[in-house]
Coordinates of C-alpha atoms in Angstrom, one line a residue:
X1 CA 23.5 -34.7 0.7
X2 CA 19.8 -34.2 0.4
X3 CA 17.0 -36.8 2.0
X4 CA 13.5 -37.3 1.3
X5 CA 11.1 -35.5 3.2
X6 CA 9.5 -36.8 6.5
X7 CA 5.7 -35.3 6.5
X8 CA 6.1 -35.6 10.0
X9 CA 9.0 -33.1 10.0
X10 CA 6.0 -30.7 8.6
X11 CA 3.8 -30.8 10.8
X12 CA 6.2 -30.2 13.4
X13 CA 7.8 -27.3 11.2
X14 CA 3.9 -25.9 11.6
X15 CA 3.6 -26.1 14.9
X16 CA 6.6 -24.4 15.8
X17 CA 6.1 -21.7 13.3
X18 CA 2.4 -21.1 15.2
X19 CA 4.7 -21.6 18.9
X20 CA 6.7 -18.1 17.1
X21 CA 4.7 -15.9 16.0
X22 CA 2.5 -16.3 19.3
X23 CA 5.4 -14.5 21.0
X24 CA 5.3 -11.6 18.7
X25 CA 2.4 -8.9 19.4
X26 CA 0.4 -8.4 15.7
X27 CA 2.3 -5.0 15.8
X28 CA 5.7 -6.5 16.0
X29 CA 5.4 -9.1 13.3
X30 CA 3.7 -6.3 10.9
X31 CA 7.0 -4.4 11.4
X32 CA 8.8 -7.2 10.8
X33 CA 6.9 -8.1 7.8
X34 CA 6.9 -11.8 9.3
X35 CA 4.0 -13.5 7.4
X36 CA 4.6 -17.2 6.9
X37 CA 3.4 -19.3 4.3
X38 CA 1.0 -21.3 4.4
X39 CA 2.3 -25.1 3.1
X40 CA -0.7 -25.8 0.4
X41 CA -0.3 -22.7 -1.0
X42 CA 3.7 -23.1 -0.9
X43 CA 3.6 -26.5 -2.7
X44 CA 1.0 -25.2 -5.5
X45 CA 3.6 -22.5 -6.4
X46 CA 6.4 -24.8 -6.0
X47 CA 4.4 -28.0 -8.2
X48 CA 3.6 -24.7 -11.2
X49 CA 7.4 -24.0 -10.9
X50 CA 8.3 -27.4 -11.6
X51 CA 6.0 -27.8 -14.2
X52 CA 7.8 -25.2 -16.4
X53 CA 10.8 -27.2 -15.8
X54 CA 9.1 -30.1 -17.7
X55 CA 11.7 -33.3 -17.8
X56 CA 14.5 -30.8 -17.8
X57 CA 17.0 -33.2 -15.3
X58 CA 19.6 -30.6 -14.6
X59 CA 19.6 -30.4 -10.7
X60 CA 17.9 -27.9 -8.7
X61 CA 20.1 -25.1 -6.8
X62 CA 17.2 -24.5 -4.2
X63 CA 16.9 -20.5 -2.6
X64 CA 15.0 -18.9 -0.5
X65 CA 16.6 -15.5 0.8
X66 CA 14.0 -14.9 4.0
X67 CA 13.8 -18.9 4.9
X68 CA 11.2 -18.4 8.0
X69 CA 10.7 -21.6 9.7
X70 CA 11.3 -23.2 5.5
X71 CA 7.7 -23.0 4.2
X72 CA 9.1 -23.3 0.5
X73 CA 11.8 -26.0 1.3
X74 CA 9.2 -28.2 2.7
X75 CA 7.5 -28.1 -0.4
X76 CA 10.6 -28.1 -2.7
X77 CA 11.1 -31.6 -1.1
X78 CA 7.8 -32.3 -0.9
X79 CA 7.5 -31.3 -5.4
X80 CA 10.8 -31.8 -6.5
X81 CA 11.6 -35.1 -4.7
X82 CA 15.2 -35.1 -2.6
X83 CA 17.2 -36.9 -5.5
X84 CA 16.6 -33.5 -7.6
X85 CA 18.1 -31.2 -5.0
X86 CA 21.6 -31.0 -5.4
X87 CA 22.1 -28.3 -2.8
X88 CA 19.3 -25.7 -0.7
X89 CA 20.5 -22.2 0.5
X90 CA 18.2 -21.1 2.6
X91 CA 18.6 -17.1 4.5
X92 CA 17.5 -15.4 7.6
X93 CA 17.8 -12.4 9.4
X94 CA 15.2 -13.7 12.8
X95 CA 17.7 -16.0 14.7
X96 CA 14.6 -17.6 16.3
X97 CA 13.8 -19.0 12.7
X98 CA 17.3 -19.3 12.0
X99 CA 17.7 -21.7 14.7
X100 CA 14.1 -23.8 13.5
X101 CA 15.3 -23.9 10.2
X102 CA 18.3 -25.4 11.3
X103 CA 16.6 -27.9 13.5
X104 CA 14.4 -29.1 11.4
X105 CA 15.5 -29.3 8.2
X106 CA 19.8 -29.9 8.2
X107 CA 19.2 -33.3 8.0
X108 CA 17.3 -32.9 4.5
X109 CA 20.6 -30.8 3.6
X110 CA 19.4 -27.1 4.2
X111 CA 22.2 -24.5 4.7
X112 CA 21.0 -22.2 6.6
X113 CA 22.7 -19.1 7.0
X114 CA 21.8 -16.5 9.7
X115 CA 22.3 -12.5 8.8
X116 CA 20.9 -10.3 6.7
X117 CA 20.4 -11.3 3.2
X118 CA 21.1 -7.3 1.2
X119 CA 24.3 -7.3 3.3
X120 CA 25.5 -10.9 2.4
X121 CA 25.2 -10.4 -1.2
X122 CA 26.5 -7.1 -0.7
X123 CA 29.6 -8.4 0.7
X124 CA 29.8 -11.4 -1.7
X125 CA 29.2 -13.9 0.7
X126 CA 26.5 -15.7 -0.6
X127 CA 27.1 -19.1 -1.9
X128 CA 26.6 -20.2 -5.2
X129 CA 23.9 -19.1 -7.4
X130 CA 20.5 -20.6 -7.1
X131 CA 18.7 -21.5 -10.3
X132 CA 15.3 -22.0 -8.3
X133 CA 14.3 -19.2 -6.2
X134 CA 10.9 -19.5 -3.7
X135 CA 10.5 -16.6 -1.8
X136 CA 7.7 -14.8 0.5
X137 CA 10.4 -11.6 1.4
X138 CA 9.5 -9.4 4.0
X139 CA 6.6 -6.8 3.7
X140 CA 8.1 -4.3 5.7
X141 CA 6.4 -1.1 4.3
X142 CA 8.7 1.8 3.4
X143 CA 8.2 4.1 7.1
X144 CA 9.5 0.4 9.3
X145 CA 13.1 1.3 7.3
X146 CA 15.3 3.8 9.0
X147 CA 16.9 6.1 6.8
X148 CA 20.2 5.2 6.6
X149 CA 19.4 1.7 5.6
X150 CA 16.8 2.9 3.0
X151 CA 19.4 4.5 1.1
X152 CA 21.7 1.8 1.4
X153 CA 19.5 -0.3 -0.2
X154 CA 19.2 2.1 -3.0
X155 CA 22.3 2.8 -3.8
X156 CA 23.3 -1.5 -3.5
X157 CA 20.2 -2.1 -5.6
X158 CA 21.7 0.2 -8.5
X159 CA 24.8 -1.2 -7.8
X160 CA 23.8 -4.6 -8.7
X161 CA 21.0 -4.3 -11.3
X162 CA 21.1 -0.6 -12.9
X163 CA 17.5 -0.5 -11.5
X164 CA 16.6 3.2 -9.6
X165 CA 14.0 2.4 -6.2
X166 CA 11.5 4.9 -5.3
X167 CA 11.7 5.3 -1.9
X168 CA 8.5 4.5 -0.6
X169 CA 9.0 1.1 -1.4
X170 CA 9.0 -2.2 0.5
X171 CA 11.6 -4.2 1.6
X172 CA 10.8 -6.8 -0.6
X173 CA 11.5 -5.0 -3.6
X174 CA 14.6 -5.2 -2.6
X175 CA 15.0 -8.4 -2.2
X176 CA 13.6 -9.7 -5.8
X177 CA 16.0 -7.4 -7.2
X178 CA 19.1 -8.3 -4.9
X179 CA 18.1 -12.3 -5.3
X180 CA 17.3 -12.4 -9.2
X181 CA 21.2 -10.2 -9.7
X182 CA 22.6 -13.4 -7.3
X183 CA 20.6 -15.9 -8.9
X184 CA 21.9 -17.8 -12.4
X185 CA 21.1 -16.9 -15.7
X186 CA 18.4 -18.7 -17.2
X187 CA 17.1 -19.6 -13.4
X188 CA 13.2 -19.7 -12.6
X189 CA 12.2 -17.1 -10.2
X190 CA 8.5 -17.3 -7.9
X191 CA 7.7 -14.9 -5.4
X192 CA 4.7 -14.3 -3.0
X193 CA 4.8 -10.5 -2.6
X194 CA 2.1 -7.8 -2.1
X195 CA -0.1 -6.8 -5.1
X196 CA 0.7 -2.7 -4.8
X197 CA 3.4 -2.1 -6.9
X198 CA 0.9 -3.1 -9.9
X199 CA -0.9 0.3 -9.1
X200 CA 1.0 2.9 -7.4
X201 CA 3.9 4.8 -8.5
X202 CA 6.6 3.5 -6.8
X203 CA 6.3 0.1 -8.6
X204 CA 7.1 1.5 -11.8
X205 CA 10.6 0.7 -11.4
X206 CA 9.8 -2.9 -10.4
X207 CA 7.1 -2.9 -13.3
X208 CA 9.8 -2.1 -15.6
X209 CA 12.3 -4.5 -14.5
X210 CA 9.9 -7.2 -15.2
X211 CA 8.7 -6.0 -18.9
X212 CA 12.7 -5.9 -19.6
X213 CA 14.5 -7.6 -17.7
X214 CA 13.6 -10.5 -17.7
X215 CA 11.2 -13.1 -18.7
X216 CA 7.7 -12.1 -16.5
X217 CA 5.5 -16.0 -17.4
X218 CA 2.9 -15.4 -14.9
X219 CA 1.0 -12.8 -12.7
X220 CA -1.7 -14.6 -10.2
X221 CA -3.3 -12.4 -8.1
X222 CA -5.6 -13.5 -5.9
X223 CA -9.0 -12.9 -5.2
X224 CA -8.8 -9.6 -2.4
X225 CA -11.5 -11.4 -0.4
X226 CA -9.0 -14.3 0.2
X227 CA -6.8 -13.2 2.5
X228 CA -3.2 -15.3 2.1
X229 CA -2.5 -14.2 5.5
X230 CA -5.0 -14.4 8.0
X231 CA -2.9 -12.1 10.0
X232 CA -1.7 -9.3 7.0
X233 CA -4.2 -7.4 5.4
X234 CA -2.3 -7.0 2.0
X235 CA -3.4 -8.2 -1.1
X236 CA -1.0 -11.1 -3.2
X237 CA 0.6 -12.1 -6.2
X238 CA 2.7 -14.6 -7.4
X239 CA 5.2 -13.3 -9.6
X240 CA 7.0 -16.6 -11.9
X241 CA 9.7 -15.3 -14.5
X242 CA 12.8 -16.7 -15.6
X243 CA 16.2 -14.3 -15.9
X244 CA 16.6 -14.2 -18.9
X245 CA 15.6 -10.9 -21.3
X246 CA 12.2 -11.6 -23.1
X247 CA 11.5 -11.8 -26.7
X248 CA 10.2 -9.5 -28.3
X249 CA 7.0 -11.2 -28.7
X250 CA 6.4 -12.2 -25.7
X251 CA 3.3 -12.7 -23.7
X252 CA 2.8 -12.7 -19.9
X253 CA 0.1 -14.6 -18.6
X254 CA -2.4 -13.0 -16.1
X255 CA -4.4 -15.1 -14.1
X256 CA -6.9 -13.8 -11.1
X257 CA -8.5 -15.9 -8.7
X258 CA -8.8 -19.6 -7.6
X259 CA -6.2 -20.9 -6.9
X260 CA -2.8 -21.6 -9.2
X261 CA -3.5 -24.5 -11.0
X262 CA -7.8 -23.2 -11.3
X263 CA -7.6 -19.5 -11.8
X264 CA -11.5 -18.0 -11.6
X265 CA -9.9 -15.8 -14.5
X266 CA -6.8 -16.2 -16.8
X267 CA -5.6 -13.7 -20.1
X268 CA -2.2 -13.0 -22.1
X269 CA -0.8 -10.0 -22.5
X270 CA 1.6 -8.4 -24.9
X271 CA 4.6 -6.7 -22.9
X272 CA 4.1 -3.4 -25.2
X273 CA 0.6 -3.2 -23.4
X274 CA 1.7 -3.8 -20.0
X275 CA 4.6 -1.0 -20.5
X276 CA 2.1 1.6 -21.3
X277 CA -0.1 0.1 -18.9
X278 CA -0.3 2.6 -15.3
X279 CA -2.1 -0.1 -14.2
X280 CA -1.5 -3.8 -13.8
X281 CA -4.2 -5.0 -11.8
X282 CA -6.8 -4.6 -14.3
X283 CA -5.6 -7.4 -16.5
X284 CA -7.1 -9.9 -16.8
X285 CA -11.0 -8.7 -17.0
X286 CA -13.6 -10.5 -14.9
X287 CA -17.0 -10.0 -12.7
X288 CA -15.0 -10.2 -9.8
X289 CA -11.8 -8.1 -10.5
X290 CA -12.8 -4.9 -9.4
X291 CA -9.7 -3.2 -11.2
X292 CA -11.1 -3.2 -14.2
X293 CA -12.4 0.3 -15.2
X294 CA -9.4 2.5 -14.6
X295 CA -9.3 5.7 -16.7
X296 CA -7.3 6.2 -19.7
X297 CA -6.9 9.9 -18.9
X298 CA -8.3 11.4 -22.4
X299 CA -11.3 13.6 -21.0
X300 CA -12.5 15.9 -17.9
X301 CA -11.3 14.3 -15.0
X302 CA -11.5 15.5 -11.1
X303 CA -8.5 17.0 -11.3
X304 CA -9.4 19.6 -13.5
X305 CA -12.0 21.0 -10.8
X306 CA -11.1 20.4 -8.1
X307 CA -7.8 20.6 -5.8
X308 CA -7.8 17.2 -3.7
X309 CA -5.7 17.3 -1.1
X310 CA -5.6 14.5 2.2
X311 CA -6.9 16.1 5.6
X312 CA -4.5 16.7 8.3
X313 CA -2.1 14.0 9.9
X314 CA -2.4 15.2 13.6
X315 CA 0.3 12.5 15.0
X316 CA -2.1 12.0 17.8
X317 CA -5.6 12.2 17.4
X318 CA -6.1 11.0 21.0
X319 CA -4.3 13.5 22.2
X320 CA -4.8 16.3 19.6
X321 CA -8.7 15.8 18.6
X322 CA -11.1 17.0 21.8
X323 CA -15.0 17.4 22.4
X324 CA -15.6 20.0 22.1
X325 CA -17.3 19.8 25.4
X326 CA -14.5 18.5 26.9
X327 CA -12.1 21.7 26.2
X328 CA -14.9 24.0 27.0
X329 CA -14.0 22.7 30.3
X330 CA -10.5 22.4 30.8
X331 CA -10.8 26.2 29.7
X332 CA -8.9 25.9 25.9
X333 CA -8.7 29.1 24.7
X334 CA -11.4 28.9 21.7
X335 CA -9.0 30.8 19.4
X336 CA -6.5 27.6 19.2
X337 CA -9.4 25.3 19.0
X338 CA -10.9 24.1 15.1
X339 CA -13.6 22.6 14.3
X340 CA -12.8 19.1 13.0
X341 CA -14.5 16.1 11.4
X342 CA -15.3 12.6 13.3
X343 CA -13.7 9.6 11.8
X344 CA -16.1 8.3 9.0
X345 CA -17.7 5.5 10.6
X346 CA -18.7 8.0 13.2
X347 CA -20.0 10.2 10.3
X348 CA -23.2 9.3 9.8
X349 CA -24.4 11.5 7.5
X350 CA -23.3 12.9 3.8
X351 CA -24.5 16.1 4.4
X352 CA -23.1 18.3 7.3
X353 CA -25.0 21.3 8.4
X354 CA -22.8 23.9 10.3
X355 CA -24.0 25.7 13.7
X356 CA -23.6 29.4 13.7
X357 CA -19.5 29.0 15.0
X358 CA -19.2 26.8 12.2
X359 CA -19.0 22.9 14.0
X360 CA -21.0 20.7 12.7
X361 CA -24.3 19.8 13.6
X362 CA -23.9 16.2 15.0
X363 CA -24.1 14.4 18.0
X364 CA -20.3 14.6 19.1
X365 CA -18.9 18.0 18.0
X366 CA -15.0 17.9 17.9
X367 CA -11.8 20.2 18.0
X368 CA -8.7 20.2 17.1
X369 CA -5.9 21.8 19.2
X370 CA -3.9 23.9 16.4
X371 CA -1.6 27.0 18.1
X372 CA 1.6 28.4 17.1
X373 CA 2.6 30.6 20.0
X374 CA 5.9 29.1 21.0
X375 CA 5.4 27.7 24.3
X376 CA 6.4 30.1 27.0
X377 CA 3.7 32.2 25.4
X378 CA 1.3 29.8 25.7
X379 CA 2.5 29.3 29.6
X380 CA 2.0 33.3 30.4
X381 CA -0.7 33.1 28.3
X382 CA -2.8 30.6 28.5
X383 CA -2.2 28.6 31.3
X384 CA -5.1 26.0 31.1
X385 CA -3.9 24.8 27.2
X386 CA -0.5 25.1 28.7
X387 CA -1.6 22.5 31.5
X388 CA -2.9 19.7 29.4
X389 CA 0.1 19.9 27.0
X390 CA 2.2 19.0 29.2
X391 CA 0.5 15.8 30.0
X392 CA 1.9 15.0 26.4
X393 CA 5.5 14.1 27.6
X394 CA 3.9 11.1 30.3
X395 CA 1.9 9.9 26.7
X396 CA 5.2 9.9 24.5
X397 CA 3.5 12.1 22.0
X398 CA 6.5 14.4 21.5
X399 CA 8.5 11.9 20.8
X400 CA 6.1 10.3 17.9
X401 CA 7.2 10.8 14.1
X402 CA 5.5 13.7 13.1
X403 CA 4.8 15.5 16.1
X404 CA 8.7 15.9 16.3
X405 CA 8.9 17.3 13.2
X406 CA 6.9 20.1 13.8
X407 CA 7.8 23.7 15.2
X408 CA 6.2 24.3 17.7
X409 CA 5.2 20.6 18.6
X410 CA 1.4 21.3 18.6
X411 CA 0.9 23.2 15.2
X412 CA -0.8 21.2 13.1
X413 CA -1.0 20.9 9.0
X414 CA -3.1 23.8 7.7
X415 CA -6.0 23.0 5.5
X416 CA -9.0 25.2 4.9
X417 CA -12.2 23.7 5.2
X418 CA -13.6 22.1 1.8
X419 CA -17.1 21.9 0.6
X420 CA -16.7 18.6 0.1
X421 CA -14.6 15.7 0.8
X422 CA -14.4 11.8 0.4
X423 CA -13.6 9.4 2.8
X424 CA -10.3 7.3 1.9
X425 CA -10.6 4.3 2.7
X426 CA -13.7 1.7 2.7
X427 CA -15.2 -1.2 1.3
X428 CA -17.9 -2.1 -1.6
X429 CA -18.3 -4.4 -4.4
X430 CA -20.0 -4.3 -7.9
X431 CA -21.3 -0.4 -8.5
X432 CA -21.5 -0.2 -4.3
X433 CA -19.1 2.4 -4.1
X434 CA -16.4 2.0 -1.4
X435 CA -16.0 5.0 -0.5
X436 CA -18.3 8.1 0.6
X437 CA -18.5 11.8 -0.9
X438 CA -19.5 14.4 2.2
X439 CA -21.2 17.7 1.3
X440 CA -19.7 19.3 4.3
X441 CA -21.7 22.8 5.0
X442 CA -19.5 23.9 8.1
X443 CA -16.5 25.2 9.2
X444 CA -14.7 21.9 10.0
X445 CA -11.7 19.9 8.7
X446 CA -11.2 16.6 8.1
X447 CA -8.5 14.4 9.1
X448 CA -6.0 12.1 6.9
X449 CA -8.8 10.1 6.6
X450 CA -10.8 12.2 4.7
X451 CA -9.7 13.9 1.4
X452 CA -10.6 17.0 0.7
X453 CA -12.0 19.0 -2.7
X454 CA -11.6 21.9 -3.6
X455 CA -13.5 23.7 -6.3
X456 CA -10.9 25.6 -8.5
X457 CA -10.9 27.3 -11.7
X458 CA -15.1 27.8 -13.5
X459 CA -16.4 25.6 -10.7
X460 CA -14.6 27.5 -8.2
X461 CA -16.5 30.8 -9.8
X462 CA -19.3 28.8 -10.6
X463 CA -20.3 28.0 -7.2
X464 CA -19.1 31.7 -5.6
X465 CA -22.1 33.1 -8.4
X466 CA -24.7 29.9 -7.4
X467 CA -24.6 28.3 -4.4
X468 CA -26.9 26.4 -4.7
X469 CA -25.4 24.0 -7.5
X470 CA -23.3 22.7 -4.5
X471 CA -26.4 20.2 -4.0
X472 CA -25.8 19.0 -7.8
X473 CA -22.0 18.9 -7.6
X474 CA -22.8 16.5 -4.6
X475 CA -25.0 14.9 -6.4
X476 CA -22.4 14.3 -9.6
X477 CA -20.3 12.8 -7.0
X478 CA -22.3 10.4 -5.7
X479 CA -22.9 9.2 -8.9
X480 CA -19.4 8.1 -9.4
X481 CA -19.2 4.3 -10.0
X482 CA -18.0 1.8 -7.3
X483 CA -15.8 0.3 -10.1
X484 CA -14.1 3.7 -11.7
X485 CA -13.1 4.2 -8.2
X486 CA -11.9 1.1 -7.0
X487 CA -10.2 0.7 -10.5
X488 CA -8.6 3.6 -9.9
X489 CA -7.8 3.5 -5.8
X490 CA -5.5 0.1 -4.5
X491 CA -7.5 -2.5 -2.5
X492 CA -5.9 -4.6 0.2
X493 CA -6.7 -8.2 1.8
X494 CA -9.7 -8.6 2.9
X495 CA -11.0 -6.4 0.1
X496 CA -9.8 -2.8 2.0
X497 CA -9.9 0.0 -0.9
X498 CA -7.7 2.7 -0.1
X499 CA -7.2 5.9 -2.7
X500 CA -5.2 9.0 -2.9
X501 CA -5.9 12.4 -4.3
X502 CA -3.9 11.8 -7.7
X503 CA -6.3 8.7 -8.2
X504 CA -9.2 10.7 -7.5
X505 CA -8.2 13.2 -9.4
X506 CA -8.0 11.3 -12.3
X507 CA -12.3 10.1 -12.3
X508 CA -13.4 10.8 -15.3
X509 CA -15.6 13.8 -14.6
X510 CA -17.0 13.9 -18.5
X511 CA -21.2 14.6 -15.8
X512 CA -19.6 17.8 -15.2
X513 CA -18.9 19.3 -18.7
X514 CA -22.4 17.4 -19.5
X515 CA -24.0 19.3 -17.0
X516 CA -22.5 23.1 -17.2
X517 CA -20.6 22.8 -21.0
X518 CA -19.1 26.1 -20.2
X519 CA -16.5 24.8 -17.4
X520 CA -14.8 23.1 -20.9
X521 CA -12.2 25.7 -20.6
X522 CA -10.9 24.5 -17.9
X523 CA -10.5 20.8 -19.4
X524 CA -8.7 22.6 -22.3
X525 CA -6.4 24.6 -20.2
X526 CA -5.6 21.7 -18.6
X527 CA -4.6 20.4 -21.4
X528 CA -3.0 22.6 -23.2
X529 CA 0.7 22.2 -21.6
X530 CA 0.5 18.4 -21.4
X531 CA 0.0 18.5 -25.2
X532 CA 3.7 20.2 -25.1
X533 CA 5.4 17.9 -22.5

């Protein structure tokens, strides 16, 4: 039998949560995806779910597939009351949290199951189907999932739901889909998850599920400046849906900012419109919603005139990137060193001039080791370089993921210098650009903190004939508005914006053809193949 919540238990839960969190480093908790739901937020979400149930007298069978210390169960007791909860189940992988939840809530009737929810549900070992799921699933990024486990999750999810999940999706996507398969038809679920799925290609499967397989009731996106988890830089949303196929004319409520009860903006969007929308963060329109200027793909874009690619990922900038003066002092051979730009935070200019050797004319010149000779030849021909490379073993460099995939391990990705670059991440609101465009007049390449813009087609030919027009190109790039850049990129907690090559390529380039009408032929050339797709 469920007994009434004792407020002192919730106070004790919060203290235990803080104590357990303190035992792990921030990096470890990030890898495990352990970010507890603040109690006030859990209560607010639960109250909204309660409002959807109205005056229903049906008993509540509560479940949380990642119970943690029991924040959502505590909220359920506070909102629904003990008498309405017929059964409550929480699953938890972390043994410490599992024991804490049992100690805290066993007298209140919570059944805590220790184990991996995805394996428990696969084996049919889950208790009877719940009709209310309240959850904040583990935010484990895809690169923290072992390949075998990721493939297992993909197979299982397809078997249980028919949804093919992209390998770039985080663990929370699998939790949501598998838990919904477990849930009773007609049940209501509320999930606190990262907002990234709303904009990225690998979120398409989840968006399709939400528009076609369940009745999506509401999506509330928090203001990115209002981080829900003080130690996790993620922008969060609350998804609420009922496990029933949607009606043909169903509309979804989108809210933004403020609280769930009092959002700063709201709108209703039809399912047909949602299915056609590439980015869902454009809804609802609001002054603080910097996602509202996503392009529709019509007209010329930067991808018509530039090949955009990320800079190199060295595997360890601290080891492979050196001060030019330090590399010279060590006697490292110049032919296996390449000029490279410093981190954007250390690059104070947007126009980088080059010296006679191609290095940027900046206070701190950097170079990256890039050698394709096999180790025996490096040892015999370049003893200074060999001596430096031998220090990698003790530093753990060679066991790194990227380094371990290269042959030889000190050979870098190949990039040619690009005359224009864009910083990969940054902050900025309203008209202020979150990213900076750099005019690179040196022979330096960039790390993966930059996107490299290589002119192509007619623009490339024009710049070869009229190199002085590079200044105009740079100025046009600098005139791209902050709203456009944020609309195509993605935002994380604390207002940190990021943009990927394809997203930058979607930015409108109308200003380029307005300035040089002869470039229009490139747009026609690129549009023609799409007409017949």
